[in-house]
Tab-separated table of C-alpha atoms and ligand atoms in Angstrom:
chain	number	residue	atom	x	y	z
A	1	MET	CA	154.397	184.274	-14.607
A	2	LYS	CA	155.103	180.580	-14.062
A	3	PRO	CA	152.206	178.461	-15.445
A	4	LYS	CA	150.111	176.634	-12.894
A	5	HIS	CA	150.677	172.889	-12.799
A	6	LEU	CA	148.028	170.157	-12.455
A	7	ILE	CA	149.317	166.691	-11.627
A	8	VAL	CA	146.921	163.848	-12.292
A	9	ILE	CA	147.749	160.638	-10.419
A	10	GLY	CA	146.533	157.633	-12.432
A	11	GLY	CA	146.272	157.267	-16.216
A	12	GLY	CA	142.892	155.535	-16.255
A	13	ALA	CA	139.543	156.749	-17.579
A	14	SER	CA	138.958	159.366	-14.909
A	15	GLY	CA	142.518	160.699	-14.788
A	16	VAL	CA	142.946	161.008	-18.555
A	17	PHE	CA	139.488	162.569	-18.971
A	18	CYS	CA	140.300	165.147	-16.301
A	19	ALA	CA	143.712	165.850	-17.862
A	20	VAL	CA	142.476	166.426	-21.429
A	21	ASN	CA	139.554	168.565	-20.329
A	22	ALA	CA	141.581	170.672	-17.911
A	23	ALA	CA	144.229	171.253	-20.589
A	24	ALA	CA	141.561	172.126	-23.184
A	25	MET	CA	139.695	174.474	-20.839
A	26	SER	CA	142.848	176.295	-19.632
A	27	PRO	CA	145.506	176.600	-22.317
A	28	GLY	CA	147.875	178.202	-19.772
A	29	LEU	CA	147.721	175.212	-17.436
A	30	GLN	CA	150.519	172.655	-17.479
A	31	VAL	CA	149.055	169.141	-17.098
A	32	THR	CA	151.057	166.021	-16.230
A	33	VAL	CA	149.620	162.520	-15.792
A	34	LEU	CA	151.619	160.100	-13.640
A	35	GLU	CA	150.869	156.450	-14.336
A	36	LYS	CA	152.555	153.681	-12.381
A	37	THR	CA	152.400	151.031	-15.123
A	38	HIS	CA	153.747	151.201	-18.668
A	39	ARG	CA	150.236	151.623	-20.159
A	40	LEU	CA	147.512	154.221	-20.132
A	41	LEU	CA	143.800	153.404	-20.071
A	42	SER	CA	144.386	149.689	-19.627
A	43	LYS	CA	140.930	149.040	-18.142
A	44	VAL	CA	139.254	150.975	-20.930
A	45	GLU	CA	141.003	148.649	-23.337
A	46	VAL	CA	139.659	145.418	-21.813
A	47	SER	CA	136.315	146.827	-20.741
A	48	GLY	CA	133.012	145.531	-22.043
A	49	GLY	CA	134.783	142.540	-23.596
A	50	GLY	CA	137.058	144.886	-25.603
A	51	ARG	CA	134.140	147.037	-26.780
A	52	CYS	CA	134.103	149.570	-23.885
A	53	ASN	CA	130.667	150.069	-22.435
A	54	VAL	CA	131.167	153.846	-22.245
A	55	THR	CA	127.936	154.766	-20.468
A	56	HIS	CA	124.286	153.760	-20.013
A	57	HIS	CA	121.314	155.197	-21.819
A	58	SER	CA	119.078	157.248	-19.511
A	59	ASN	CA	117.544	160.709	-19.623
A	60	ASP	CA	116.781	160.783	-15.953
A	61	ILE	CA	119.377	161.746	-13.345
A	62	ASP	CA	117.434	160.174	-10.459
A	63	GLU	CA	116.928	156.901	-12.327
A	64	MET	CA	120.624	156.801	-13.241
A	65	SER	CA	121.797	157.685	-9.714
A	66	ALA	CA	119.708	154.846	-8.252
A	67	CYS	CA	122.069	152.415	-9.992
A	68	TYR	CA	124.962	153.311	-7.689
A	69	PRO	CA	124.782	151.173	-4.530
A	70	ARG	CA	127.352	153.501	-2.964
A	71	GLY	CA	127.558	157.196	-3.756
A	72	ARG	CA	124.050	157.640	-5.137
A	73	HIS	CA	123.543	161.138	-3.705
A	74	PHE	CA	127.075	162.163	-4.571
A	75	VAL	CA	126.778	161.210	-8.266
A	76	ARG	CA	123.341	162.774	-8.529
A	77	LYS	CA	124.819	166.191	-7.699
A	78	ALA	CA	127.734	165.708	-10.083
A	79	PHE	CA	125.458	164.503	-12.913
A	80	HIS	CA	123.771	167.897	-12.912
A	81	GLN	CA	127.057	169.195	-14.325
A	82	PHE	CA	128.091	166.393	-16.661
A	83	PHE	CA	125.589	163.685	-17.574
A	84	ILE	CA	125.211	160.930	-20.164
A	85	THR	CA	124.148	163.390	-22.869
A	86	ASP	CA	127.393	165.288	-22.235
A	87	THR	CA	129.457	162.115	-22.549
A	88	ILE	CA	127.757	161.256	-25.831
A	89	ALA	CA	128.217	164.813	-27.106
A	90	TRP	CA	131.858	164.938	-25.973
A	91	PHE	CA	132.850	161.827	-27.899
A	92	GLY	CA	130.477	162.643	-30.780
A	93	GLU	CA	132.065	166.071	-31.313
A	94	ARG	CA	135.406	164.317	-31.607
A	95	GLY	CA	134.199	161.911	-34.277
A	96	VAL	CA	133.212	158.996	-32.015
A	97	PRO	CA	129.475	158.243	-32.174
A	98	ILE	CA	128.213	156.385	-29.098
A	99	ILE	CA	125.278	154.099	-29.745
A	100	SER	CA	122.818	152.319	-27.496
A	101	GLU	CA	121.942	148.619	-27.326
A	102	ALA	CA	118.494	147.256	-26.454
A	103	ASP	CA	119.442	146.812	-22.778
A	104	GLY	CA	120.637	150.440	-22.487
A	105	ARG	CA	124.395	149.790	-22.587
A	106	MET	CA	126.195	152.271	-24.836
A	107	PHE	CA	129.285	151.548	-26.934
A	108	PRO	CA	131.342	153.360	-29.559
A	109	SER	CA	129.765	152.668	-32.970
A	110	THR	CA	133.020	150.978	-34.033
A	111	ASN	CA	132.446	148.406	-31.261
A	112	THR	CA	136.031	148.571	-30.113
A	113	SER	CA	137.565	150.216	-27.065
A	114	SER	CA	140.591	151.282	-29.122
A	115	THR	CA	138.420	154.021	-30.680
A	116	ILE	CA	137.852	155.528	-27.229
A	117	ILE	CA	141.544	155.248	-26.361
A	118	ARG	CA	142.642	156.847	-29.647
A	119	CYS	CA	140.164	159.682	-29.165
A	120	LEU	CA	141.356	160.441	-25.622
A	121	LEU	CA	145.038	160.234	-26.518
A	122	SER	CA	144.723	162.423	-29.606
A	123	GLU	CA	142.919	165.037	-27.485
A	124	ALA	CA	145.738	164.779	-24.971
A	125	GLU	CA	148.293	165.368	-27.714
A	126	ARG	CA	146.323	168.288	-29.146
A	127	HIS	CA	146.320	169.998	-25.761
A	128	ALA	CA	149.909	169.096	-24.851
A	129	VAL	CA	149.118	166.862	-21.858
A	130	ARG	CA	152.346	165.230	-20.633
A	131	PHE	CA	152.353	161.578	-19.647
A	132	ARG	CA	154.945	159.985	-17.397
A	133	LEU	CA	154.625	156.209	-17.429
A	134	ARG	CA	156.238	153.871	-14.865
A	135	SER	CA	155.860	156.715	-12.380
A	136	GLU	CA	154.315	155.488	-9.185
A	137	VAL	CA	153.364	158.051	-6.602
A	138	SER	CA	154.312	157.144	-3.036
A	139	GLY	CA	153.071	160.233	-1.253
A	140	ILE	CA	152.016	163.830	-1.432
A	141	GLN	CA	152.894	166.671	0.873
A	142	VAL	CA	150.995	169.886	1.275
A	143	ALA	CA	153.500	172.748	0.891
A	144	SER	CA	152.974	176.448	1.577
A	145	THR	CA	152.230	177.043	-2.100
A	146	GLY	CA	150.712	173.890	-3.545
A	147	PHE	CA	151.968	170.319	-3.266
A	148	ARG	CA	155.040	168.123	-3.487
A	149	VAL	CA	154.420	164.796	-5.186
A	150	LEU	CA	156.811	162.000	-4.225
A	151	LEU	CA	157.538	159.099	-6.550
A	152	THR	CA	158.803	155.633	-5.673
A	153	ASP	CA	162.009	156.263	-7.676
A	154	GLY	CA	162.870	159.023	-5.197
A	155	SER	CA	162.076	161.931	-7.505
A	156	GLU	CA	159.737	164.785	-6.605
A	157	LEU	CA	157.424	167.071	-8.561
A	158	VAL	CA	155.621	170.217	-7.532
A	159	ALA	CA	152.003	170.990	-8.344
A	160	ASP	CA	149.400	173.661	-7.731
A	161	PHE	CA	146.537	171.189	-8.090
A	162	ILE	CA	146.350	167.431	-7.760
A	163	PHE	CA	143.649	165.146	-9.126
A	164	ILE	CA	143.967	161.659	-7.646
A	165	ALA	CA	142.299	158.966	-9.755
A	166	CYS	CA	144.346	155.878	-9.014
A	167	GLY	CA	141.422	153.436	-9.114
A	168	GLY	CA	140.022	150.976	-6.565
A	169	LEU	CA	142.044	150.791	-3.362
A	170	GLN	CA	141.739	147.054	-2.743
A	171	LYS	CA	145.319	145.795	-2.198
A	172	SER	CA	146.664	149.195	-3.270
A	173	ALA	CA	149.585	150.873	-1.551
A	174	ALA	CA	147.933	154.197	-2.358
A	175	SER	CA	145.486	153.850	0.555
A	176	GLU	CA	148.280	154.602	3.039
A	177	TRP	CA	149.538	157.809	1.514
A	178	ILE	CA	146.011	158.994	0.732
A	179	ALA	CA	144.970	158.318	4.335
A	180	ALA	CA	148.041	160.303	5.405
A	181	THR	CA	146.461	163.391	3.781
A	182	GLY	CA	143.779	163.145	6.483
A	183	HIS	CA	141.044	161.607	4.343
A	184	GLU	CA	138.882	158.778	5.577
A	185	ILE	CA	139.159	155.587	3.555
A	186	VAL	CA	136.051	153.405	3.588
A	187	PRO	CA	137.264	149.744	3.609
A	188	SER	CA	137.177	147.939	0.252
A	189	ALA	CA	134.772	145.214	-0.774
A	190	PRO	CA	134.541	143.570	-4.180
A	191	SER	CA	131.369	144.319	-6.118
A	192	LEU	CA	129.804	142.739	-9.239
A	193	PHE	CA	130.338	139.013	-8.781
A	194	THR	CA	128.427	135.826	-9.465
A	195	PHE	CA	127.196	133.280	-6.901
A	196	ASN	CA	128.795	129.838	-6.516
A	197	LEU	CA	126.601	126.787	-5.886
A	198	PRO	CA	129.177	124.061	-5.327
A	199	GLY	CA	127.789	120.609	-6.090
A	200	HIS	CA	124.283	121.869	-6.904
A	201	PRO	CA	122.587	119.836	-9.665
A	202	ILE	CA	121.202	122.956	-11.371
A	203	VAL	CA	124.660	123.701	-12.811
A	204	ARG	CA	123.936	120.870	-15.277
A	205	LEU	CA	121.712	123.453	-16.980
A	206	MET	CA	124.598	125.817	-17.698
A	207	GLY	CA	123.747	128.284	-20.433
A	208	VAL	CA	120.038	128.359	-19.560
A	209	SER	CA	118.704	131.814	-18.753
A	210	VAL	CA	115.390	133.191	-17.531
A	211	PRO	CA	114.734	136.796	-18.577
A	212	GLU	CA	112.518	138.086	-15.769
A	213	THR	CA	113.091	136.896	-12.231
A	214	SER	CA	112.950	138.421	-8.797
A	215	ILE	CA	115.793	137.503	-6.454
A	216	ARG	CA	116.263	138.130	-2.758
A	217	ILE	CA	118.728	137.186	-0.062
A	218	GLU	CA	117.338	135.405	2.962
A	219	GLY	CA	117.516	137.508	6.118
A	220	MET	CA	118.661	140.645	4.296
A	221	LYS	CA	116.779	143.569	2.829
A	222	PHE	CA	118.265	143.148	-0.655
A	223	ARG	CA	116.191	142.219	-3.667
A	224	SER	CA	116.684	142.625	-7.402
A	225	GLU	CA	114.827	141.976	-10.609
A	226	GLY	CA	116.281	140.843	-13.906
A	227	PRO	CA	117.673	137.990	-15.947
A	228	VAL	CA	119.361	135.009	-14.282
A	229	LEU	CA	121.881	132.900	-16.161
A	230	ILE	CA	122.812	129.417	-14.943
A	231	THR	CA	126.535	128.775	-15.323
A	232	HIS	CA	128.733	125.757	-14.719
A	233	TRP	CA	129.569	127.106	-11.256
A	234	GLY	CA	126.285	128.673	-10.169
A	235	LEU	CA	124.193	131.761	-10.853
A	236	SER	CA	125.034	134.791	-12.945
A	237	GLY	CA	123.246	137.300	-15.203
A	238	PRO	CA	122.284	140.950	-14.666
A	239	GLY	CA	119.797	140.205	-11.841
A	240	ILE	CA	122.484	138.393	-9.816
A	241	LEU	CA	125.195	140.981	-10.543
A	242	LYS	CA	122.909	143.793	-9.454
A	243	LEU	CA	122.160	141.968	-6.211
A	244	SER	CA	125.884	141.342	-5.616
A	245	ALA	CA	126.530	145.072	-6.001
A	246	PHE	CA	123.810	146.266	-3.636
A	247	ALA	CA	124.664	143.614	-1.037
A	248	ALA	CA	128.462	143.741	-1.565
A	249	ARG	CA	129.317	144.734	2.006
A	250	GLU	CA	126.860	142.466	3.786
A	251	LEU	CA	127.858	139.471	1.648
A	252	GLN	CA	131.519	140.136	2.407
A	253	THR	CA	130.661	140.142	6.124
A	254	ALA	CA	128.742	136.865	5.642
A	255	GLY	CA	131.890	135.319	4.115
A	256	TYR	CA	129.936	134.757	0.885
A	257	LYS	CA	127.813	132.050	2.537
A	258	PHE	CA	124.128	132.886	2.303
A	259	ARG	CA	120.810	131.764	0.875
A	260	VAL	CA	119.301	133.279	-2.228
A	261	ILE	CA	115.644	132.859	-3.122
A	262	ILE	CA	114.500	133.129	-6.729
A	263	ASP	CA	110.962	133.818	-7.905
A	264	TRP	CA	111.233	132.411	-11.422
A	265	LEU	CA	108.079	134.181	-12.594
A	266	PRO	CA	107.329	137.345	-10.601
A	267	SER	CA	104.710	138.538	-13.109
A	268	LEU	CA	102.309	135.734	-12.068
A	269	SER	CA	100.789	135.209	-8.622
A	270	ARG	CA	100.394	131.761	-7.078
A	271	GLU	CA	96.650	131.888	-7.845
A	272	GLU	CA	97.303	132.708	-11.501
A	273	MET	CA	99.763	129.835	-11.750
A	274	HIS	CA	97.282	127.395	-10.210
A	275	ALA	CA	94.589	128.618	-12.631
A	276	HIS	CA	96.946	128.090	-15.560
A	277	ILE	CA	97.790	124.573	-14.391
A	278	ARG	CA	94.100	123.746	-13.904
A	279	LEU	CA	93.575	124.690	-17.571
A	280	GLN	CA	96.326	122.255	-18.573
A	281	ARG	CA	94.669	119.480	-16.615
A	282	ALA	CA	91.353	120.202	-18.367
A	283	ASP	CA	92.646	120.765	-21.906
A	284	ARG	CA	95.716	118.513	-22.069
A	285	GLY	CA	94.973	115.906	-19.420
A	286	GLY	CA	96.536	113.125	-21.496
A	287	GLN	CA	99.774	114.955	-22.176
A	288	VAL	CA	102.938	114.230	-20.213
A	289	VAL	CA	103.802	117.133	-17.869
A	290	HIS	CA	107.514	116.974	-18.750
A	291	ALA	CA	106.793	117.164	-22.507
A	292	ARG	CA	106.043	120.842	-22.911
A	293	SER	CA	107.128	123.626	-20.591
A	294	LEU	CA	104.631	126.055	-19.145
A	295	PHE	CA	105.023	129.794	-18.634
A	296	GLY	CA	107.647	130.060	-21.394
A	297	PHE	CA	110.384	128.400	-19.320
A	298	PRO	CA	113.273	126.763	-21.162
A	299	THR	CA	112.403	123.050	-21.403
A	300	ARG	CA	115.552	121.950	-19.563
A	301	LEU	CA	114.709	124.185	-16.605
A	302	TRP	CA	111.061	123.104	-16.628
A	303	GLN	CA	112.053	119.436	-16.474
A	304	PHE	CA	114.601	120.161	-13.750
A	305	LEU	CA	111.990	121.944	-11.605
A	306	LEU	CA	109.562	119.030	-12.069
A	307	GLU	CA	112.305	116.643	-11.020
A	308	VAL	CA	112.954	118.701	-7.854
A	309	VAL	CA	109.308	118.448	-6.775
A	310	GLY	CA	109.135	114.757	-7.650
A	311	VAL	CA	106.943	114.795	-10.781
A	312	THR	CA	107.954	111.615	-12.590
A	313	PRO	CA	108.856	111.773	-16.310
A	314	ASP	CA	105.770	109.710	-17.282
A	315	CYS	CA	103.235	111.692	-15.200
A	316	ARG	CA	100.326	113.099	-17.254
A	317	TRP	CA	98.589	116.386	-16.444
A	318	ALA	CA	95.394	114.576	-15.437
A	319	ASP	CA	97.337	112.440	-12.932
A	320	LEU	CA	99.403	115.228	-11.370
A	321	PRO	CA	98.785	114.963	-7.607
A	322	SER	CA	97.567	118.262	-6.187
A	323	SER	CA	100.366	118.115	-3.594
A	324	ARG	CA	102.932	118.107	-6.474
A	325	GLN	CA	101.083	120.969	-8.165
A	326	SER	CA	101.326	123.007	-4.951
A	327	ALA	CA	104.992	122.078	-4.507
A	328	LEU	CA	105.705	123.153	-8.089
A	329	VAL	CA	104.006	126.526	-7.642
A	330	GLU	CA	105.864	127.072	-4.346
A	331	LEU	CA	109.171	126.238	-6.020
A	332	LEU	CA	108.478	128.605	-8.919
A	333	LYS	CA	107.703	131.421	-6.475
A	334	GLY	CA	110.597	130.769	-4.100
A	335	HIS	CA	113.418	128.500	-5.196
A	336	MET	CA	116.078	128.552	-2.513
A	337	PHE	CA	119.793	128.046	-3.152
A	338	GLU	CA	122.679	127.790	-0.681
A	339	VAL	CA	125.433	130.002	-2.014
A	340	SER	CA	128.991	129.307	-0.968
A	341	GLY	CA	131.587	131.585	-2.501
A	342	LYS	CA	131.695	134.045	-5.339
A	343	THR	CA	133.302	134.287	-8.750
A	344	THR	CA	134.553	137.560	-10.211
A	345	PHE	CA	132.546	138.704	-13.174
A	346	LYS	CA	135.200	138.851	-15.885
A	347	GLU	CA	133.456	141.429	-18.049
A	348	GLU	CA	133.368	144.139	-15.433
A	349	PHE	CA	134.191	144.303	-11.783
A	350	VAL	CA	134.679	147.187	-9.420
A	351	THR	CA	135.708	147.861	-5.862
A	352	ALA	CA	133.282	149.308	-3.361
A	353	GLY	CA	134.851	151.564	-0.751
A	354	GLY	CA	137.575	154.190	-1.143
A	355	VAL	CA	137.886	157.847	-0.246
A	356	SER	CA	134.801	158.840	1.737
A	357	THR	CA	132.446	161.060	-0.257
A	358	ARG	CA	131.689	162.965	2.942
A	359	GLN	CA	135.027	164.719	2.564
A	360	VAL	CA	134.679	165.578	-1.129
A	361	ASP	CA	132.480	168.267	-2.674
A	362	PRO	CA	130.494	166.692	-5.560
A	363	SER	CA	130.115	170.031	-7.304
A	364	SER	CA	133.901	170.331	-7.758
A	365	MET	CA	135.435	166.960	-6.703
A	366	GLN	CA	137.655	169.008	-4.419
A	367	SER	CA	138.572	167.784	-0.973
A	368	ARG	CA	136.724	169.546	1.825
A	369	LEU	CA	139.926	169.266	3.879
A	370	VAL	CA	142.765	170.237	1.534
A	371	ASP	CA	142.439	173.098	-0.914
A	372	GLY	CA	143.619	172.214	-4.442
A	373	LEU	CA	143.333	168.451	-3.911
A	374	TYR	CA	140.731	166.652	-6.046
A	375	PHE	CA	139.546	163.032	-6.267
A	376	GLY	CA	137.732	161.066	-8.971
A	377	GLY	CA	136.741	157.710	-10.420
A	378	GLU	CA	136.762	154.394	-8.645
A	379	LEU	CA	139.075	155.726	-5.923
A	380	LEU	CA	136.036	157.385	-4.380
A	381	ASP	CA	133.533	155.380	-2.345
A	382	VAL	CA	131.242	155.313	-5.385
A	383	ASP	CA	130.401	152.305	-7.514
A	384	GLY	CA	127.698	151.421	-9.974
A	385	ILE	CA	126.083	148.249	-11.192
A	386	THR	CA	127.201	146.692	-14.465
A	387	GLY	CA	126.234	148.417	-17.717
A	388	GLY	CA	128.397	151.532	-18.195
A	389	TYR	CA	127.683	153.212	-14.855
A	390	ASN	CA	131.248	153.045	-13.585
A	391	PHE	CA	132.719	154.723	-16.633
A	392	GLN	CA	130.051	157.422	-16.508
A	393	HIS	CA	131.152	158.221	-12.956
A	394	ALA	CA	134.789	158.260	-14.130
A	395	TRP	CA	134.006	160.738	-16.969
A	396	THR	CA	131.764	162.899	-14.784
A	397	SER	CA	134.177	163.202	-11.876
A	398	GLY	CA	137.108	163.880	-14.233
A	399	TRP	CA	135.226	166.593	-16.082
A	400	VAL	CA	133.802	168.258	-12.958
A	401	ALA	CA	137.282	168.489	-11.416
A	402	ALA	CA	138.740	169.805	-14.686
A	403	ARG	CA	136.172	172.557	-14.859
A	404	HIS	CA	136.694	173.620	-11.272
A	405	ILE	CA	140.471	173.659	-11.644
A	406	SER	CA	140.236	175.655	-14.880
A	407	GLY	CA	138.178	178.262	-13.050
A	408	ARG	CA	141.147	178.800	-10.708
A	409	VAL	CA	143.938	179.132	-13.249
B	1	FAD	C1	137.649	143.775	-16.819
B	1	FAD	C2	136.881	145.033	-16.521
B	1	FAD	C3	135.940	145.488	-17.429
B	1	FAD	C4	135.201	146.641	-17.167
B	1	FAD	N1	134.263	147.058	-18.060
B	1	FAD	C5	133.535	148.168	-17.796
B	1	FAD	C6	132.590	148.646	-18.736
B	1	FAD	O1	132.452	148.118	-19.845
B	1	FAD	N2	131.837	149.742	-18.388
B	1	FAD	C7	132.009	150.390	-17.186
B	1	FAD	O2	131.302	151.368	-16.923
B	1	FAD	N3	132.930	149.968	-16.301
B	1	FAD	C8	133.693	148.907	-16.591
B	1	FAD	N4	134.628	148.482	-15.684
B	1	FAD	C9	134.882	149.315	-14.495
B	1	FAD	C10	135.769	150.500	-14.972
B	1	FAD	O3	136.823	149.986	-15.763
B	1	FAD	C11	136.335	151.272	-13.806
B	1	FAD	O4	135.305	151.664	-12.943
B	1	FAD	C12	137.079	152.505	-14.340
B	1	FAD	O5	138.146	152.087	-15.154
B	1	FAD	C13	137.604	153.348	-13.212
B	1	FAD	O6	138.413	154.344	-13.772
B	1	FAD	P1	139.518	155.055	-12.883
B	1	FAD	O7	140.222	155.998	-13.802
B	1	FAD	O8	138.920	155.563	-11.659
B	1	FAD	O9	140.508	153.887	-12.430
B	1	FAD	P2	141.402	152.909	-13.288
B	1	FAD	O10	140.868	152.719	-14.650
B	1	FAD	O11	141.601	151.713	-12.431
B	1	FAD	O12	142.777	153.704	-13.438
B	1	FAD	C14	143.606	153.978	-12.337
B	1	FAD	C15	145.030	154.095	-12.837
B	1	FAD	O13	145.847	154.575	-11.778
B	1	FAD	C16	147.082	153.904	-11.811
B	1	FAD	N5	147.680	154.002	-10.471
B	1	FAD	C17	147.296	153.331	-9.348
B	1	FAD	N6	148.072	153.710	-8.303
B	1	FAD	C18	148.951	154.633	-8.791
B	1	FAD	C19	149.998	155.371	-8.195
B	1	FAD	N7	150.322	155.245	-6.889
B	1	FAD	N8	150.715	156.214	-8.966
B	1	FAD	C20	150.426	156.359	-10.292
B	1	FAD	N9	149.437	155.665	-10.903
B	1	FAD	C21	148.703	154.823	-10.154
B	1	FAD	C22	146.693	152.497	-12.239
B	1	FAD	O14	147.805	151.802	-12.759
B	1	FAD	C23	145.619	152.774	-13.275
B	1	FAD	O15	146.159	152.910	-14.574
B	1	FAD	C24	135.400	147.347	-15.944
B	1	FAD	C25	136.360	146.892	-15.033
B	1	FAD	C26	137.100	145.756	-15.318
B	1	FAD	C27	138.115	145.300	-14.323
């Protein structure tokens, strides 16, 4: 009997993971990966600054799923089949230990993405996965028995199953031929970006970071907690990136012009701050306010904040007008910035939007409309915050599809 044929469209993390697992699970299955460029796994290579942030440490599916601004419920169901522990075990069993950093990001112990690439490609070789590079798909047609896959060079292939994992659809020609299969495409929006503050004096403090802040966007429901880093163009750091991800669509609609409000010290209330300042006045009345920062703030930021509220460089604690004290506390609890524009976060960026998860079954990654057609990775309307979440979704969706396909061979 002729072997069944799986065609994977896209040689990225999700496509290659699906291909090697499907081939390993079903030795009788013929697996071909079509990749439009001349390189496989190119994003894996550059990811995490060349170290590949493979996944994120968490033992809790709900906690992990909450880090996906789009697709939270979808990934939660899929994670019940293939979770972080499975990713770690999968690479570990193939000689690639994955280790965790203090902030939860997980990397190969070698600290280089080439280890991940070598591992995936040697698995592919072991299980006879075929790769066709410079093979761009321009369409698929549902035939009476399976599919016809059309390439831009005019050639055609036939398949029994198709796994489409051609990445984010922003500016991609793939959206047209995928839409032609009857699937809804949720419009794209960039996610994971930093906020520009053109001309704002705070950019003088570039390199300064504050570890625990609370950030919200004026007039919107979005809020995030986490570190803020001041850069030479504006605001960055995990707290800002998380906010950009959750508010990606609304900020796109706002043309990236909005106001962000930072609480520089959410762990202290206004009353506690006033009490702390009163102590300074009593104990260090003769000391200059600018000389030593309070609340553990970096000195440069402390002096900047004092400047904003008009505390002069020679002002002593005992002479600090109570109006300036109040203004300082108000600024610390709600420092407002006018954002105008965004900058792509070079370490990791993703595209929100893609194939609607309403038309895909998360327990198999199979289309609810076309039998034998599967979707995975960033192509789906699923995206996570920075820290390894996007790769985990790529591995999970690839593996879930592979297992379902292997059950049908
Ligand atoms: C610079 C950078 C760093 C990142 N770092 C991290 C990180 O450390 N951790 C993390 O979790 N996430 C990271 N991400 C996000 C992560 O890389 C993606 O979410 C992930 O690669 C998605 O995998 P994918 O297989 O779905 O798509 P992709 O990796 O984008 O692969 C899709 C593939 O399909 C091919 N293709 C497209 N159209 C066609 C077609 N018509 N025919 C044939 N082939 C086609 C493309 O050429 C590409 O090779 C990073 C992203 C970037 C840009």
